[in-house]
Coordinates of C-alpha atoms in Angstrom, one line a residue:
X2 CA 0.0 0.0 0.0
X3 CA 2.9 2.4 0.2
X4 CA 3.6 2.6 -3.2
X5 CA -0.1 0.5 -5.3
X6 CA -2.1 3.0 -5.1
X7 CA -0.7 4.9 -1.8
X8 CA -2.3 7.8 0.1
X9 CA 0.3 10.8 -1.3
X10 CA -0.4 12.4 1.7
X11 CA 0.7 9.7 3.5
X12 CA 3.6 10.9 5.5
X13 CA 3.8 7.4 7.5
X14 CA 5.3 5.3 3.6
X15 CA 8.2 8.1 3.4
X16 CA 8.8 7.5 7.0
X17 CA 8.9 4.2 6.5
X18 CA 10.8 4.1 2.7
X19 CA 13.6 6.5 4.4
X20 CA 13.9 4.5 7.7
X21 CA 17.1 2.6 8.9
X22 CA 15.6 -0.8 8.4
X23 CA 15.0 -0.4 4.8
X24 CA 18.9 1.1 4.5
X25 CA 19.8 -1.7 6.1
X26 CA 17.3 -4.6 4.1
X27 CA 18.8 -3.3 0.9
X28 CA 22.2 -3.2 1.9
X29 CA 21.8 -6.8 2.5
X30 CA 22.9 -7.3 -1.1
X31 CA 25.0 -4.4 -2.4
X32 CA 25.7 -5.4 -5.9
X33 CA 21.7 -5.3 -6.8
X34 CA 20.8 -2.9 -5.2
X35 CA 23.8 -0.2 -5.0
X36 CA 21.4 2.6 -6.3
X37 CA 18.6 2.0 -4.0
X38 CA 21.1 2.4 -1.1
X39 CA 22.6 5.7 -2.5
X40 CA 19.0 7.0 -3.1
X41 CA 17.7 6.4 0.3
X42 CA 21.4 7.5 1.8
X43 CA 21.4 10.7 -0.2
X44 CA 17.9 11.9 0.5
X45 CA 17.4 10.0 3.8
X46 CA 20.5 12.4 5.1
X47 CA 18.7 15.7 3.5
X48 CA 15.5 15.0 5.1
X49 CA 17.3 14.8 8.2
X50 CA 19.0 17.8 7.9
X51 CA 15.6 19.3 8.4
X52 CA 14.5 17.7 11.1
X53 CA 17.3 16.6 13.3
X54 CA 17.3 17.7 16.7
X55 CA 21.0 17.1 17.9
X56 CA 22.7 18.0 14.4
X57 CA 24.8 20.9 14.1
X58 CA 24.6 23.7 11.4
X59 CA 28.1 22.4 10.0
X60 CA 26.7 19.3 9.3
X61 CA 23.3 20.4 8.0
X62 CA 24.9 22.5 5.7
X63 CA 27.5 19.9 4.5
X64 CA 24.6 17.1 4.3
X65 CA 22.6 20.4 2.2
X66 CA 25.5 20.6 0.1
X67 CA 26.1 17.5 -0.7
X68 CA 23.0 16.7 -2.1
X69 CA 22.9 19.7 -3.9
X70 CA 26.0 18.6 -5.7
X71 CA 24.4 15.3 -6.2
X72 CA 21.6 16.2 -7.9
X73 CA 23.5 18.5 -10.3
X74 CA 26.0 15.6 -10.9
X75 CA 22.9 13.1 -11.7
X76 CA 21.4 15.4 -14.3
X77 CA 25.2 16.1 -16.0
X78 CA 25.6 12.3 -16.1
X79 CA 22.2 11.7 -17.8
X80 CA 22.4 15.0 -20.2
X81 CA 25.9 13.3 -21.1
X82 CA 24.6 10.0 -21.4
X83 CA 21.8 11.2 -23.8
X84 CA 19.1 9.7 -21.1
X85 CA 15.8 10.8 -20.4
X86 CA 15.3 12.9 -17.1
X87 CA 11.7 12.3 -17.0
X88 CA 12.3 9.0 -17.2
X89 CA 15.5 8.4 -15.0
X90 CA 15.7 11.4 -12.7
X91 CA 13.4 12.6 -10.1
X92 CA 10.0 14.4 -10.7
X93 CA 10.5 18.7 -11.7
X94 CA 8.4 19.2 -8.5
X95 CA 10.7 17.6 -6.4
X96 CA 13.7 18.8 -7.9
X97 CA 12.5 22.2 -7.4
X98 CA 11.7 21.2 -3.8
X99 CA 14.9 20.3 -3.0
X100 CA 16.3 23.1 -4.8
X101 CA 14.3 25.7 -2.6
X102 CA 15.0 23.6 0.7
X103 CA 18.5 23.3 0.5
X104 CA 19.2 26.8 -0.4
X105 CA 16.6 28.0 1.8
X106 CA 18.1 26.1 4.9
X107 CA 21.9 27.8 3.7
X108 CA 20.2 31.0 3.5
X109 CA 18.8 30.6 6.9
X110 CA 21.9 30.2 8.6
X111 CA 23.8 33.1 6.9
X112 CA 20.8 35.7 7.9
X113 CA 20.4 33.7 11.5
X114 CA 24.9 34.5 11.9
X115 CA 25.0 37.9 10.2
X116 CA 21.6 39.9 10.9
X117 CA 20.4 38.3 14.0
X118 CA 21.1 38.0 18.1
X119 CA 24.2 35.6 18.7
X120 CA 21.8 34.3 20.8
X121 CA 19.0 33.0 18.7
X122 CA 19.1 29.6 17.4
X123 CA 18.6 28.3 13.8
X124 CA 15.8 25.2 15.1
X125 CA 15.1 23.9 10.9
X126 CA 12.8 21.6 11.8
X127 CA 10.2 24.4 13.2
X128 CA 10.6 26.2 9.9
X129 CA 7.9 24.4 7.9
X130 CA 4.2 23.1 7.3
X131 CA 4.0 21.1 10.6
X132 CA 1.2 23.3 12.1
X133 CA -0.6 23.1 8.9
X134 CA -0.6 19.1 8.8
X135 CA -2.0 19.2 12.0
X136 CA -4.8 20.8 11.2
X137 CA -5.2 19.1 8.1
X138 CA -4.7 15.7 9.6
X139 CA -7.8 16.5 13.1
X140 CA -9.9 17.2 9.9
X141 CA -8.9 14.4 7.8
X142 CA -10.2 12.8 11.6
X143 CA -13.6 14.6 10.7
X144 CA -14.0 14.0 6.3
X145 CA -11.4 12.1 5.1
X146 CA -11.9 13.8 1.9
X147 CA -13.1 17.5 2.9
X148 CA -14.1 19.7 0.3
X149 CA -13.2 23.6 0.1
X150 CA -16.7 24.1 2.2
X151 CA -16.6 22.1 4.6
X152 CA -12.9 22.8 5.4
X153 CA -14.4 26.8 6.4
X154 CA -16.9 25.3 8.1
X155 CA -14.5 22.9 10.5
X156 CA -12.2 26.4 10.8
X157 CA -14.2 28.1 14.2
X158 CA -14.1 24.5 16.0
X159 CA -10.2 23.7 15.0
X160 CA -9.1 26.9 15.8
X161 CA -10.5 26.7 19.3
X162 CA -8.8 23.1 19.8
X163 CA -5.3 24.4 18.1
X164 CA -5.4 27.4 21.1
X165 CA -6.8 24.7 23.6
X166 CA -3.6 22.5 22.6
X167 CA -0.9 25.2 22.6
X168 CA -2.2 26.4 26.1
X169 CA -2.1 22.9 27.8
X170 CA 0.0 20.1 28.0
X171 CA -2.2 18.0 26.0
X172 CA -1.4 17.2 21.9
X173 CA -3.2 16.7 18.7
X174 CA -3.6 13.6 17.3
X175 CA -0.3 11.2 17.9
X176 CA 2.2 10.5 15.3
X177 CA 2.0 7.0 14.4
X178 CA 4.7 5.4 12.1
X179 CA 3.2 1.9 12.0
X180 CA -0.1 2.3 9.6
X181 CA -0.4 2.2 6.5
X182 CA -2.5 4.9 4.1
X183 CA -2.8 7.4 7.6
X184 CA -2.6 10.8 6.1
X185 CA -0.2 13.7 8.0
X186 CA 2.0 12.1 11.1
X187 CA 4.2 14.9 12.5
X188 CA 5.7 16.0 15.8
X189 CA 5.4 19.9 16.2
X190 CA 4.3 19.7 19.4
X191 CA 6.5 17.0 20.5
X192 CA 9.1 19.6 21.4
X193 CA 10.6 20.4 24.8
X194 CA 13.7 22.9 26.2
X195 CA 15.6 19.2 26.5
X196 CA 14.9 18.3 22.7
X197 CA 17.4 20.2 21.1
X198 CA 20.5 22.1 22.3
X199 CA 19.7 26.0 22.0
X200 CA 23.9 26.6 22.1
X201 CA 24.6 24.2 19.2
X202 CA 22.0 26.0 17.3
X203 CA 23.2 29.2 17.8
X204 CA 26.8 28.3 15.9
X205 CA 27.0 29.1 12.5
X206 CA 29.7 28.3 9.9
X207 CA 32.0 30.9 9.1
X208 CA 32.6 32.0 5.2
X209 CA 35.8 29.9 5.4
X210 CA 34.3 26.7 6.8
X211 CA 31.5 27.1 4.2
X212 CA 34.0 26.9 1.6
X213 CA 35.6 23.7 3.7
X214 CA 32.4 22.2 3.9
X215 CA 31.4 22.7 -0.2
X216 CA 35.3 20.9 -0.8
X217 CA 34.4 17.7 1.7
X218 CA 30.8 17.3 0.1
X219 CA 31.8 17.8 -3.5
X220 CA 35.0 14.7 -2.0
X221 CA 32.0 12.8 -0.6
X222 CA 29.8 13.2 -3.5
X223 CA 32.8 11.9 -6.0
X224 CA 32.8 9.1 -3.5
X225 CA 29.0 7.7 -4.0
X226 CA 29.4 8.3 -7.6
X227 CA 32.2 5.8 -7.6
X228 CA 30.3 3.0 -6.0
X229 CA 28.1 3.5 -8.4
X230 CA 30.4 3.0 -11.0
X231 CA 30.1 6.2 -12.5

């Protein structure tokens, strides 16, 4: 069900597709399935660059960068190879996606180091949609499928349990990984002080280590090419 006729919504299947356990099953057996691993390496690391809690900014950005590269690399190799990008590359969409959250995550950190408080931490994972799938997923609770309509009409009652929620202990609907074709699992309100380290966050790479870190992903990237035998 995660990939015949799955639930694109369904953030529980790209949990599960970019989870260690399928890493590892396809590792079992390298030689057939070397671009599987890279794929679910590659992208697996930049979703995580996101929403990391312990990760510093050096390594989001060198994780950001080097998937960057790697896309870039993948289209050079096909244009080269006279192949068919719609047909062997990812979708436009998500190429564009990527595009806009990797540059927007380096962006981020340069305004967070140059035009904010030393004190104010870069927390990526809290720059996104989350509140929005929240909503969307207590009224997926109400109509699976809600039309335009009925989405203003559910607005008065959700916005009274979203300000209910954010002034109590209590949560919206749990995440959970386990089902299958389960709409929007998130964990926005999940947070706490001792979730992520507010000192970390507030280091940023200097102009010189940005240039270290674009030379050791553009090294690392010429490594996972290799395995592939490109």
């Amino acid at each position: 069900r995660d990939f015949i006729k799955c639930d694109k919504q369904d953030d529980n299947a790209a949990t599960r597709l970019f989870s260690a356990a399928i890493l590892k099953h396809a590792s079992g057996n390298p030689s057939e399935n070397m671009g599987l691993i890279m794929y679910f390496f590659v992208f697996g690391e930049f979703v995580d660059s996101y929403q990391s809690r312990v990760m510093s900014h050096y390594n989001h950005a060198t994780i950001v960068i080097r998937t960057l590269i790697f896309l870039e690399q993948w289209r050079l190799f096909l244009k080269k190879q006279d192949y068919l990008e719609h047909l062997h590359f990812i979708s436009p969409a998500s190429y564009n996606i990527c595009q806009i959250m990797g540059n927007g995550l380096l962006a981020l950190m340069i305004i967070h180091r140059d035009h904010l408080s030393k004190s104010c931490p870069l927390v990526p994972h809290e720059h996104g949609t989350h509140s929005c799938e929240h909503l969307y997923a207590e009224m997926r609770k109400l109509i699976p499928d809600f039309s335009m309509q009925q989405a203003i009409l559910m607005a008065p009652k959700l916005a009274k349990l979203a300000k209910t929620t954010h002034q109590s202990s209590a949560k919206l609907s749990k995440a959970s990984y386990s089902k299958s074709a389960n709409g929007y699992q998130h964990a926005f309100l999940d947070d706490s002080v001792s979730d992520f380290d507010t000192k970390l966050l507030s280091q940023f790479p200097s102009d010189q280590q940005f240039s270290e870190i674009y030379q050791t992903a553009s090294e690392e990237c010429n490594t996972l090419w290799n395995l592939l035998g490109v």
